[in-house]
Amino acid sequence: MRMGLSQLTVNEGIIKTELCRVFRRICKIHAGKPRPINRAKAHGAGFARRVKFAVFQLERAEFRASRADGKDFRMRGGVLRRRDLIHSFAQNLSIFNDYGAKGTAAPGLHAFYRKLDRPCHEMVLHLFSLSFARALEPVAARCLLSVASSQSEEYMPAYAPPARCSSRIMNPCKLKNEGAKATLLGHSCKILSDLYMTLRAFLSRRVVTPEGVRPAALLVEGELIQEVVVPDRVPAHAETHDFGDAAILPGLVDSHVHINDPGRAEWEGFETATRAAAAGGYTLLVDMPLNCLPATTTVAALELKRAAAQDRCRVDWIAWGGIVPDSQDHIEPLARAGVPGFKCFLIHPGIDGFTMVTEPQLRASLPAVRRAGLPLLVHAELSGPIDSATENLADADWCCYPTYLQSRPEEAELSAIRMMLSLCREYSFRLHIVHLSASQALPEICAARSEGLPISVETCPHYLHFAAETIPDRSTLHKCAPPIRNRENREKLWRGLRDGTIDFVVTDHSPCPPEMKRLAEGNFRTAWGGVASLSVALPVMYTEGRTRGFDLTDIARWMSEGPAKLAGCDKRKGRIAAGYDADFVAFDTESQFTVTNESLHYRHPISPYLGEKLRGVVKATYLRGTRVFAESKFPEELIGREYQR
């Protein structure tokens, strides 16, 4: 079989050359060369007489079966399927999926002009590309089948199995009805233009893969990485993009973002949050269930969020569900609706519309969380230590950062984490501690892991970059909860990352209008608590990590692979590997820049990072093979969509 860029043809009746794996029920492999098939089995599988070589693989098998001209194949159901709709206008097809045949096919006979032996006789080639299988939405496929069924009954019986009729749609030239022919031809041309995808190669001297950093090329077709190869194995016909010394990292995943949409889009919104994400190298955001109105605590609220996000995103997204008092009946429906997990607060979240849970209320929800099998994310602070500390600060100066820091003691985090570890032992659910700032909790978390408790932990760039000693008075841009603690605490958090007690790093991007930060009065007690950092988190982490001996593999593990695993999307996101979405970022590790308002890209360009000098510049961000940011510019088309679990 010869694979061209735009069509699949049978060359002299032979599926030939470069077959790298063959199922042993039909033939054996000798030095990578194809061997003659068992003709009886081949005809039973529906191959024409002239085919001399073939391959066979069990249903739903996923490993690569053959390779020709840079294209990956795989087999299903006993018939060679490249998983790409064929060019049925060409008169050169003689391999077909002949499930309903009474006898073998005549040699060289065009598949679409064979006579039906019975109404559901299959004369259809199912050749779908790996990328097309995900690129073509099921709804679009159903619509196209519906058009074909309603306008061409004489060509495709309505009772034929839809899953086996897709290639029939691609040959409208046979239709007698001129209207149906014109309609289907239009659909066919559009799909064919999308299908004939150029193989592209993205090269760098430093590609960050799960195996380490090395010179490599990402071979991308459509939306997927087909293979990661050494540079000299790039096929000659591939369209190449060479990033030189700029590193290629997997697209970043942020599992802790407040997009605030719907209901508070004036704070941020999908357009600006995903714009900032693309500029920062992020390709997937996981939105928290609060700060939006309504909070994402029911399926109805989730549907409102989906409507708000429609056609407004530059990167992909997914939403956590929320747990509030008496919400246990909504947990499993939300899980079925697609949320990857749930978030709760053990203290007042500082905003109306989302309510904290007490221990008894949490106990009422935990059985449903366990049945759902999804993680529970916990804002781990208890109000008791905070209330006591705040009472003692009644006469203190709240324009001084040390006052605010004293009002949120580490004990608030420690007591909350101890409570959650106890509940985890009792209910056996997946526990995740969000934005850890108290390094004193690390030994207890480590001990809980040793018990086998399913616990994971995140921290944030602002806890790893800033230190309380350097935060000026009245600088409410630094206010967040839990608070940024002292320099010694910061270094212990870095040690927690080094030894694996802390699993990964997320932004906790929590923007608001500037007036809510009380910048004029500089009062930490009344200012909104939250740090917005989507556009600069990667250079912040690289700058700080580099000085402590960490490298790009650590960055990728903390900011891509780890968050992707928590959000349940690690089968397609978070790695540069064959079969994964072609999400990646070109990152110039040698360039330096000073953070300005123009660097931020979110709705309200305020940040405690303004004026900071950082190392590392995002040169380009690619989402599913399409560039969504490059050289401080964004394309007009918005291609981000909800990630489907």
Coordinates of N, CA, C and O in Angstrom, one line a residue, residues 398-402 466-479 522 524 608 612:
W398 N -3.3 47.2 60.2 CA -3.6 46.3 59.1 C -3.0 46.7 57.7 O -3.3 46.1 56.7
C399 N -2.3 47.8 57.7 CA -1.6 48.2 56.5 C -0.2 47.5 56.5 O 0.5 47.6 55.5
C400 N 0.2 46.9 57.6 CA 1.5 46.2 57.7 C 1.3 44.7 57.3 O 0.4 44.0 57.9
Y401 N 2.1 44.1 56.4 CA 1.9 42.7 56.1 C 2.1 41.8 57.3 O 1.3 40.8 57.4
P402 N 3.0 42.0 58.2 CA 3.1 41.1 59.3 C 1.9 40.9 60.1 O 1.6 39.9 60.7
F466 N 8.0 34.6 46.6 CA 8.1 35.7 47.5 C 8.4 35.2 48.9 O 8.3 34.0 49.2
A467 N 8.7 36.1 49.8 CA 8.9 35.8 51.2 C 8.4 37.0 52.0 O 8.4 38.2 51.6
A468 N 7.8 36.7 53.2 CA 7.1 37.7 54.0 C 8.0 38.9 54.3 O 7.6 40.1 54.4
E469 N 9.3 38.6 54.5 CA 10.3 39.6 54.9 C 10.4 40.7 53.9 O 10.8 41.9 54.2
T470 N 10.1 40.4 52.6 CA 10.3 41.4 51.5 C 9.0 42.0 51.0 O 9.1 42.9 50.1
I471 N 7.9 41.7 51.6 CA 6.6 42.3 51.1 C 6.4 43.7 51.8 O 6.4 43.8 53.0
P472 N 6.3 44.7 51.0 CA 6.2 46.1 51.6 C 4.9 46.3 52.3 O 3.9 45.6 52.0
D473 N 4.8 47.2 53.2 CA 3.6 47.6 53.8 C 2.6 48.2 52.7 O 3.1 48.7 51.7
R474 N 1.3 47.9 52.9 CA 0.3 48.4 52.0 C 0.3 47.7 50.6 O -0.5 48.1 49.8
S475 N 1.1 46.7 50.4 CA 1.2 46.0 49.1 C 0.1 44.9 49.1 O 0.5 43.7 49.2
T476 N -1.1 45.3 49.0 CA -2.2 44.3 49.1 C -2.2 43.4 47.8 O -3.0 42.4 47.8
L477 N -1.5 43.7 46.8 CA -1.4 42.8 45.7 C -0.8 41.4 46.1 O -1.0 40.4 45.5
H478 N -0.1 41.4 47.2 CA 0.5 40.2 47.7 C -0.4 39.4 48.6 O -0.1 38.3 49.1
K479 N -1.6 39.9 48.9 CA -2.5 39.2 49.8 C -3.1 38.0 49.1 O -3.7 38.1 48.0
G522 N -4.5 50.5 51.1 CA -3.5 49.5 51.5 C -3.8 48.7 52.7 O -2.9 48.3 53.5
F524 N -4.8 45.4 54.4 CA -4.8 43.9 54.2 C -6.1 43.3 54.7 O -6.4 42.2 54.2
P608 N 1.5 41.2 41.9 CA 2.6 41.4 42.7 C 4.0 41.2 42.0 O 5.0 41.5 42.5
E612 N 9.3 42.5 38.5 CA 10.2 41.4 38.8 C 11.0 41.1 37.5 O 10.4 41.1 36.4

